[in-house]
Short mmCIF file of C-alpha atoms in Angstrom, two decimals:
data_model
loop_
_atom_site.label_atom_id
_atom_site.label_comp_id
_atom_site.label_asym_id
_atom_site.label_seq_id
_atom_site.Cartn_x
_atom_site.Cartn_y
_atom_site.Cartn_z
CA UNK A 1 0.00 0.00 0.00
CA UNK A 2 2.82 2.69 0.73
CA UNK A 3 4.79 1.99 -1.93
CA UNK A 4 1.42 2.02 -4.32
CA UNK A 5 0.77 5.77 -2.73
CA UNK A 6 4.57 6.38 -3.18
CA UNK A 7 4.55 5.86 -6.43
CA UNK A 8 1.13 7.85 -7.24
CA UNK A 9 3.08 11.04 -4.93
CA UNK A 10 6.08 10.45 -7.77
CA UNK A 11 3.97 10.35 -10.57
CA UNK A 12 1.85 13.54 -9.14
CA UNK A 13 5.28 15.67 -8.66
CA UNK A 14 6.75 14.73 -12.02
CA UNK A 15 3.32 15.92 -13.94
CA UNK A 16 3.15 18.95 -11.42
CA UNK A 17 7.20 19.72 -11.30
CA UNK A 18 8.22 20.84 -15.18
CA UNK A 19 5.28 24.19 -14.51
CA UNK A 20 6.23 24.88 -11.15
CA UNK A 21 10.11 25.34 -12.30
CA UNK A 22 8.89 27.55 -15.28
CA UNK A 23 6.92 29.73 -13.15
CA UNK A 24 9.33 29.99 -10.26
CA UNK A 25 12.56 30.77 -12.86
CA UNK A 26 9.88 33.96 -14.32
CA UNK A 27 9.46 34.93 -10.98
CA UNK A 28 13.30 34.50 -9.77
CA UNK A 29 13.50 36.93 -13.20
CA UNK A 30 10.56 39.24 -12.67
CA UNK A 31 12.84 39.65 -8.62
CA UNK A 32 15.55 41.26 -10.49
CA UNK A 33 13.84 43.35 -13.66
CA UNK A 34 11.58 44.90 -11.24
CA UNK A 35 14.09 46.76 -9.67
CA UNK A 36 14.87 47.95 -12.45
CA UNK A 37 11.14 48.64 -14.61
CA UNK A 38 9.89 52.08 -13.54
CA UNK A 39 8.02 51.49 -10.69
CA UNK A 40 6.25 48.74 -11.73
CA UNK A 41 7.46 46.20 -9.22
CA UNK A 42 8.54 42.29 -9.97
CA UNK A 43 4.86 41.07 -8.90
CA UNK A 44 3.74 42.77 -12.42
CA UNK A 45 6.50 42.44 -14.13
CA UNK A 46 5.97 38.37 -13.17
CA UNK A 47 2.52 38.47 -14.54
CA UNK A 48 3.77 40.21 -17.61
CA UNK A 49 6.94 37.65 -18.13
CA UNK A 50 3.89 34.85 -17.51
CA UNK A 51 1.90 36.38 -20.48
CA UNK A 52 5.14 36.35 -22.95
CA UNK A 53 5.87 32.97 -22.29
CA UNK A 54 2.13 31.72 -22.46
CA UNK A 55 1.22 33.32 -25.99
CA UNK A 56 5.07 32.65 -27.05
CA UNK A 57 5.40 28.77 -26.01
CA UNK A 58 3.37 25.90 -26.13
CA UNK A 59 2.91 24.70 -22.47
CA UNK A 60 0.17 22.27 -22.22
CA UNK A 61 2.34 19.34 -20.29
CA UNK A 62 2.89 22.19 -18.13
CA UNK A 63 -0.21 23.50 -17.41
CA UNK A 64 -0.86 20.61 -14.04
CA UNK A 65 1.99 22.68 -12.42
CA UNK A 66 0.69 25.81 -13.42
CA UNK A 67 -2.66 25.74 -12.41
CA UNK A 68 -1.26 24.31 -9.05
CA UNK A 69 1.21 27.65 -8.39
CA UNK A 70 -2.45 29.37 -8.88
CA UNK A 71 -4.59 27.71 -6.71
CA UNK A 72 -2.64 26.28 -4.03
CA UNK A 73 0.50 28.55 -3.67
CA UNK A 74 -1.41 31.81 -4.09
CA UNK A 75 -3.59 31.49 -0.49
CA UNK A 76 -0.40 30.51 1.06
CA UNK A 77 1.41 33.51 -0.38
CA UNK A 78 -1.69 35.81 0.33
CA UNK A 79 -1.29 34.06 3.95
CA UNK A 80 2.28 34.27 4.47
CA UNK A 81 2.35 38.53 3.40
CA UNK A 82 0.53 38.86 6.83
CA UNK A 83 3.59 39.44 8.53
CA UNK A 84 4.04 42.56 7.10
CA UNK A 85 1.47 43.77 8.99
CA UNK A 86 2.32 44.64 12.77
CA UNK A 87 -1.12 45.07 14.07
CA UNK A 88 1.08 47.73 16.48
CA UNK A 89 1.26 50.11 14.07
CA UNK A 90 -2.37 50.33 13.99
CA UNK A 91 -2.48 51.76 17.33
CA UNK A 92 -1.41 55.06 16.12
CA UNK A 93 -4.47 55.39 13.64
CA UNK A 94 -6.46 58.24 15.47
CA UNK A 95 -10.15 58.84 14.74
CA UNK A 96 -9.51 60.81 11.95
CA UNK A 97 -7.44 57.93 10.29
CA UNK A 98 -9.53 55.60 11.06
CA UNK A 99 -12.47 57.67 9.62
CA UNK A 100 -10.54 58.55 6.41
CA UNK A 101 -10.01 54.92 5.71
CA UNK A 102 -14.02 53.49 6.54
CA UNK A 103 -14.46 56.26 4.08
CA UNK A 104 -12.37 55.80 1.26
CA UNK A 105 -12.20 51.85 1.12
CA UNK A 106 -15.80 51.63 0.16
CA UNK A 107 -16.06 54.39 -1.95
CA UNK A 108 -13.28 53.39 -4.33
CA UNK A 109 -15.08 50.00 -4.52
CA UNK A 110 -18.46 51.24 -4.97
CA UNK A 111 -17.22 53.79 -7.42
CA UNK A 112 -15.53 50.85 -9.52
CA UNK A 113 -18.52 48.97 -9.67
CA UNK A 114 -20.31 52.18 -11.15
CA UNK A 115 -17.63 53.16 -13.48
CA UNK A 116 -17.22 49.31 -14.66
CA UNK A 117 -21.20 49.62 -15.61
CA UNK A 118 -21.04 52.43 -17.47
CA UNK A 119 -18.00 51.22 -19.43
CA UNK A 120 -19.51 47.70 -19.50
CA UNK A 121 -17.16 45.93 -17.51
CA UNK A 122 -18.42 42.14 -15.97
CA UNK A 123 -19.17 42.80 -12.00
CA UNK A 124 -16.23 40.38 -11.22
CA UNK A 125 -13.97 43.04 -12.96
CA UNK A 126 -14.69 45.69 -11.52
CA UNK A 127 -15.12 44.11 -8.23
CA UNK A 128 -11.51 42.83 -8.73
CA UNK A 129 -10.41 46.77 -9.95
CA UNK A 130 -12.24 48.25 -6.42
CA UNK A 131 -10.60 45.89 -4.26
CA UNK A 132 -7.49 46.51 -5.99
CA UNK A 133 -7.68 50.01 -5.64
CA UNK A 134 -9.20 50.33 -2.14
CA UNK A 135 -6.78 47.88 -0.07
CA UNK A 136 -3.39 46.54 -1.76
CA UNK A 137 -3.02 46.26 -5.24
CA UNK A 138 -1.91 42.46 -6.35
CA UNK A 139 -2.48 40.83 -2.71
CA UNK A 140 -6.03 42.29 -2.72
CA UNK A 141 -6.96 41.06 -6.12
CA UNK A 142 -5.62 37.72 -5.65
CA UNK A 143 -7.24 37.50 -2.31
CA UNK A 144 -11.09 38.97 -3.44
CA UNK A 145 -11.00 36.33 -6.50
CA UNK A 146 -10.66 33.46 -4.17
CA UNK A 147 -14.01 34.01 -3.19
CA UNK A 148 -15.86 35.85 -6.44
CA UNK A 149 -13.73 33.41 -9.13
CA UNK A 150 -13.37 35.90 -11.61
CA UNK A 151 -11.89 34.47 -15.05
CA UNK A 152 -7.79 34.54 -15.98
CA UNK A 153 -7.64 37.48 -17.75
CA UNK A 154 -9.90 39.37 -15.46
CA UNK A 155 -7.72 39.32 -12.92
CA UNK A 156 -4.07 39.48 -14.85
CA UNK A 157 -6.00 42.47 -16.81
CA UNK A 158 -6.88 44.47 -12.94
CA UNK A 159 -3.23 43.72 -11.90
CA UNK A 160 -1.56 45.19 -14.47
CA UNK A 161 -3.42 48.30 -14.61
CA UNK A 162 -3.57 48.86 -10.91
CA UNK A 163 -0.09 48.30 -10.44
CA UNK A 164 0.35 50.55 -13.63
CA UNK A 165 -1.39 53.22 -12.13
CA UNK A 166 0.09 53.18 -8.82
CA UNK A 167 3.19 53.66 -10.35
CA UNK A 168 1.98 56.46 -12.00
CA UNK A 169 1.06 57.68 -8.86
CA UNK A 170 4.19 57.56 -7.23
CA UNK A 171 5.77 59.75 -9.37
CA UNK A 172 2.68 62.05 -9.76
CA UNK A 173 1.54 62.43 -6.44
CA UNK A 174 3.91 63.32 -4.47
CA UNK A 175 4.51 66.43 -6.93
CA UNK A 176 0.83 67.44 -7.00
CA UNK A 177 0.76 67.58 -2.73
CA UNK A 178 3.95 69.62 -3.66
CA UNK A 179 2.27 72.29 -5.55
CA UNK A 180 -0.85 72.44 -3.33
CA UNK A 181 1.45 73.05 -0.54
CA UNK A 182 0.01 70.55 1.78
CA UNK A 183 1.39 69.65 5.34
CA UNK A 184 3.07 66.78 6.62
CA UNK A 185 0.80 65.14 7.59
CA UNK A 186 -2.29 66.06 4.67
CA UNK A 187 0.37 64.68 2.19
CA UNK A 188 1.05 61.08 4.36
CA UNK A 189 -2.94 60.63 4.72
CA UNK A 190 -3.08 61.46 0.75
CA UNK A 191 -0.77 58.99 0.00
CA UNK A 192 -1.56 56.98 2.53
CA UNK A 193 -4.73 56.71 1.38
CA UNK A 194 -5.01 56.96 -2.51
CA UNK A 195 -1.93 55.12 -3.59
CA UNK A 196 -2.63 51.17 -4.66
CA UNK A 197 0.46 48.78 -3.17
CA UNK A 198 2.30 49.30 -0.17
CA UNK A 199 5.56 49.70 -2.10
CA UNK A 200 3.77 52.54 -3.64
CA UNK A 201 2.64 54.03 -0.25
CA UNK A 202 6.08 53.84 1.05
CA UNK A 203 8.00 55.28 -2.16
CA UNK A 204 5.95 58.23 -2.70
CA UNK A 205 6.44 58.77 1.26
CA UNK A 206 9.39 58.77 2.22
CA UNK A 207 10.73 60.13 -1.41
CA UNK A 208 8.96 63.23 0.03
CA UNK A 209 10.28 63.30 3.83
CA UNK A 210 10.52 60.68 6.67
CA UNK A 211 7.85 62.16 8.50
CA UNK A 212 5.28 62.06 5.59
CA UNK A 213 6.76 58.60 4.96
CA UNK A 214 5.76 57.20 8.03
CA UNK A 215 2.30 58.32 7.80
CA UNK A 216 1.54 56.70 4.96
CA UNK A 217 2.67 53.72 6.01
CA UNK A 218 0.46 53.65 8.75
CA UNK A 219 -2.67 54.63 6.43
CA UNK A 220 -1.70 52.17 4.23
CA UNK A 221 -1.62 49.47 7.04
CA UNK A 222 -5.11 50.30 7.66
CA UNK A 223 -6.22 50.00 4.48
CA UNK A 224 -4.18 46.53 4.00
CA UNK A 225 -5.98 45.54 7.32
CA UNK A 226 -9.50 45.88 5.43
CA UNK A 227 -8.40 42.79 3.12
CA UNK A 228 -9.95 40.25 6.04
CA UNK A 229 -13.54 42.29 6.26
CA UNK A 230 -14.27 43.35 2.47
CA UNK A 231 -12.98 39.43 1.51
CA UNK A 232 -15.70 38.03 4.07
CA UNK A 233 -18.18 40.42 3.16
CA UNK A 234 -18.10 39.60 -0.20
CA UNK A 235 -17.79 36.03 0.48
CA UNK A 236 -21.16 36.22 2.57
CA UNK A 237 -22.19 38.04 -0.51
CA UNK A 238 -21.40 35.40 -2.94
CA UNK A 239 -22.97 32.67 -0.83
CA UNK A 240 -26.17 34.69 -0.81
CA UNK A 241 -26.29 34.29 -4.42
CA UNK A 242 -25.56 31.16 -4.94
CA UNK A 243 -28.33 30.50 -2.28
CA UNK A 244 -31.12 32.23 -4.66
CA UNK A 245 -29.81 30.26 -7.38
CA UNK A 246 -30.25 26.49 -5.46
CA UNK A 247 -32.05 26.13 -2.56
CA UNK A 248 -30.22 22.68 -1.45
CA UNK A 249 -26.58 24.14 -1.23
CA UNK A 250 -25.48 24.89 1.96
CA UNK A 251 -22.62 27.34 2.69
CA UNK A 252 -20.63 27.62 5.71
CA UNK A 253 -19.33 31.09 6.89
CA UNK A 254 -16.98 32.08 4.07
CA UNK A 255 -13.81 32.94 6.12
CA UNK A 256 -11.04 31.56 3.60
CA UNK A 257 -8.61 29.60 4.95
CA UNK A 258 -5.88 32.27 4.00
CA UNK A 259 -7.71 35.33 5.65
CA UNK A 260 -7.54 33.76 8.68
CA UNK A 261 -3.40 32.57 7.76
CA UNK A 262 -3.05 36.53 6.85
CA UNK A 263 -4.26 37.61 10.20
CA UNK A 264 -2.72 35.02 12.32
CA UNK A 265 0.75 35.78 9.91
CA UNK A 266 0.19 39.24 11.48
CA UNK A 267 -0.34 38.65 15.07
CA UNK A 268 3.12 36.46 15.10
CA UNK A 269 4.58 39.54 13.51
CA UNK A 270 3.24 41.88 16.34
CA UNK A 271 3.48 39.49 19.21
CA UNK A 272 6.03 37.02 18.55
CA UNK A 273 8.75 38.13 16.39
CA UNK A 274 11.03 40.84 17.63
CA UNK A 275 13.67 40.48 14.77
CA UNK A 276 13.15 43.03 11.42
CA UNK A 277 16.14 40.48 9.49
CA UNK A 278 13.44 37.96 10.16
CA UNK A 279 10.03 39.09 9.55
CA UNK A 280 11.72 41.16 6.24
CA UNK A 281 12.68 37.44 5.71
CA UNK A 282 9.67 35.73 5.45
CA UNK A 283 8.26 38.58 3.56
CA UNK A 284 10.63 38.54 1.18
CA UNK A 285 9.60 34.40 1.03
CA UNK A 286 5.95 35.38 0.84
CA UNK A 287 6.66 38.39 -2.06
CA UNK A 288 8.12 35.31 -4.30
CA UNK A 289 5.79 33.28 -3.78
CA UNK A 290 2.84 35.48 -4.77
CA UNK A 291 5.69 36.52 -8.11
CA UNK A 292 5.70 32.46 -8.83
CA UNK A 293 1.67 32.24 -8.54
CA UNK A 294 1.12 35.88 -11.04
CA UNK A 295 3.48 34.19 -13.34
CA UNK A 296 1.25 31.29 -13.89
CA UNK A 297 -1.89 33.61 -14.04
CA UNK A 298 0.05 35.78 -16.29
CA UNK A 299 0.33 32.38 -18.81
CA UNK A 300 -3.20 31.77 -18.71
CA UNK A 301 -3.95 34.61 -20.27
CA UNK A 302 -4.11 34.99 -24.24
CA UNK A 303 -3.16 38.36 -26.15
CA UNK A 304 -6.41 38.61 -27.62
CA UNK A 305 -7.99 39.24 -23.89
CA UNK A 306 -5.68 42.18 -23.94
CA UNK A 307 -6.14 43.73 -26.97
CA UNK A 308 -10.03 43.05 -27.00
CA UNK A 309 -10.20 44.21 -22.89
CA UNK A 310 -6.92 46.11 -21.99
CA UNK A 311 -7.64 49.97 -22.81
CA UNK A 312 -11.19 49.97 -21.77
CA UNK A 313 -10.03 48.46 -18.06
CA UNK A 314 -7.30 51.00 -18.02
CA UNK A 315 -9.22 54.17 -18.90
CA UNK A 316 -11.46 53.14 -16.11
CA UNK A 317 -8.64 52.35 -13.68
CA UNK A 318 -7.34 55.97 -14.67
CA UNK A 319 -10.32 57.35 -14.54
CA UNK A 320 -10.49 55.13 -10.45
CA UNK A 321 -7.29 56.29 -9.38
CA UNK A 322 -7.96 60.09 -10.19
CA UNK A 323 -10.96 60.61 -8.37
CA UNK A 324 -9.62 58.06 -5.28
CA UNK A 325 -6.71 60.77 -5.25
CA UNK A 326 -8.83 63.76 -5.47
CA UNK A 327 -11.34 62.01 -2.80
CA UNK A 328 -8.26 61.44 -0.39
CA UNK A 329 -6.94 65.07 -0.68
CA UNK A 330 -10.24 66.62 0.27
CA UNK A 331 -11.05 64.44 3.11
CA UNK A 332 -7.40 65.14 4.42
CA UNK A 333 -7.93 69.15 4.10
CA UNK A 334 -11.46 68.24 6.02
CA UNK A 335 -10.08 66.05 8.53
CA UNK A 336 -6.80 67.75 9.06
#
């Protein structure tokens, strides 16, 4: 009997192994272009490596390992990013803060979900182009489509453009705070608040002073934070539906697996681990894992999607991250 279930464990690894490699040796690539591609960060420029190699090469032997680096190593990625989050931190949100983010997080989301109608984007999409917006870029997309299952190119499509416009932001931003002459603090709760990954947040910070740095960080740890509540919401959401639909299925409380990883990732962070070398450590683990997982999205997804989908998701994602920034300056010069 063991060595029967030995043998079927082989068999599984060598049909799952040959994709795994392929997307792990994009993403070991995407780790070192990214430091050097504008901004843009190695988690897009892994989905963007995936989508060369998938409309350039023929990989169906390797699609087993590929659609395994999607499904099961992207919760445990999602999971494992916790850590980045030191629930400490949080502690120096005031009411304002606090106030600015309950504000702003479903605003952006609702305000996708209008602007997706009107351009005729699917729900899922725009859903997926909200979340991304609201919380944190590629970790929030990947982490809302475990629980709406939008299609492939949906989501490779709303992580290339958020991450594309947050990168427009960093460089944009910062200046526009500049010229409007805003304090230290308006311009960390601006950024803070408008701009879509936390590498973003803490660029566009810090590039303008520690102090305004810091802020934003802190903003943007609140907004990360919102990841467990908006992915249960819309889980209870999605069960609701599905309810309507067929009366026999039953559906337990849809707290994912990795939400719950996430949070408990951050109270070892806060509670638990004292050393930075170490919790930068498994970050850095859980920021190449998510690289290997957006590579294999990125080669499920076919240039035609693109073409056909691509400017229409990015006028509204401009169109998103404008009025998210404008919304986030004028609550800061009311709150502050």
């Amino acid at each position: 009997m063991n060595e029967t279930n030995n043998n079927k464990l082989i068999t599984k690894i060598r049909i799952l192994l040959p994709g795994i490699i392929l997307c792990s040796i994009l993403a070991i690539i995407a780790s070192f272009m990214g430091k050097y591609a504008f901004g843009l960060g190695s988690t897009t420029v892994a989905l963007l490596l995936g989508i060369i190699a998938g409309n350039t090469i023929k990989y169906t032997p390797l699609l087993p390992g590929i659609e395994s680096v999607e499904k099961k190593l992207l919760p445990f990625a999602i999971a494992v990013l916790g850590v980045q989050l030191n629930l400490l931190d949080l502690q120096a949100l005031g009411s304002k803060a606090i106030l600015l983010i309950l504000t702003i997080v479903p605003f952006t989301i609702i305000l996708s979900l209008a602007l997706g109608k009107f351009f005729g984007l699917t729900k899922s999409q725009s859903i997926l182009l909200g979340s991304g917006n609201a919380i944190c870029g590629s970790s929030a997309i990947a982490g809302v489509n475990k629980v709406i299952k939008a299609n492939q190119e949906e989501v490779g499509l709303s992580i290339a453009a958020v991450n594309l416009m947050g990168t427009i932001g960093l460089f944009t931003f910062p200046v526009i705070l500049k010229l409007m002459d805003f304090s230290q603090e308006q311009s960390g709760f601006s950024l803070g608040g408008s701009l879509q990954a936390v590498g973003h947040a803490v660029a566009a910070g810090f590039g303008m002073s520690d102090d305004i740095g810091k802020t934003a960080i802190i903003i943007k740890m609140g907004r990360v934070l919102m990841l467990g509540p908006v992915v249960i919401i819309l889980g209870i959401i999605n069960s609701k539906n599905k309810i309507q639909k067929d009366d026999n299925i039953k559906v337990a409380l849809p707290v994912p697996l990795f939400i719950i990883g996430f949070f408990a990732m951050s109270l070892l962070s806060t509670f638990v681990l004292t050393n930075e070398n170490t919790i930068s450590s498994i970050q850095h683990i859980g920021k190449t894992l998510l690289n290997i997982a957006m590579a294999g999205i990125g080669m499920r997804i076919v240039f035609s999607a693109l073409i056909k989908q691509g400017p229409k998701i990015l006028c509204v994602e401009i169109i998103i991250g404008a009025i998210m920034f404008g919304a986030t300056i004028a609550l800061s010069s009311i709150l502050l």
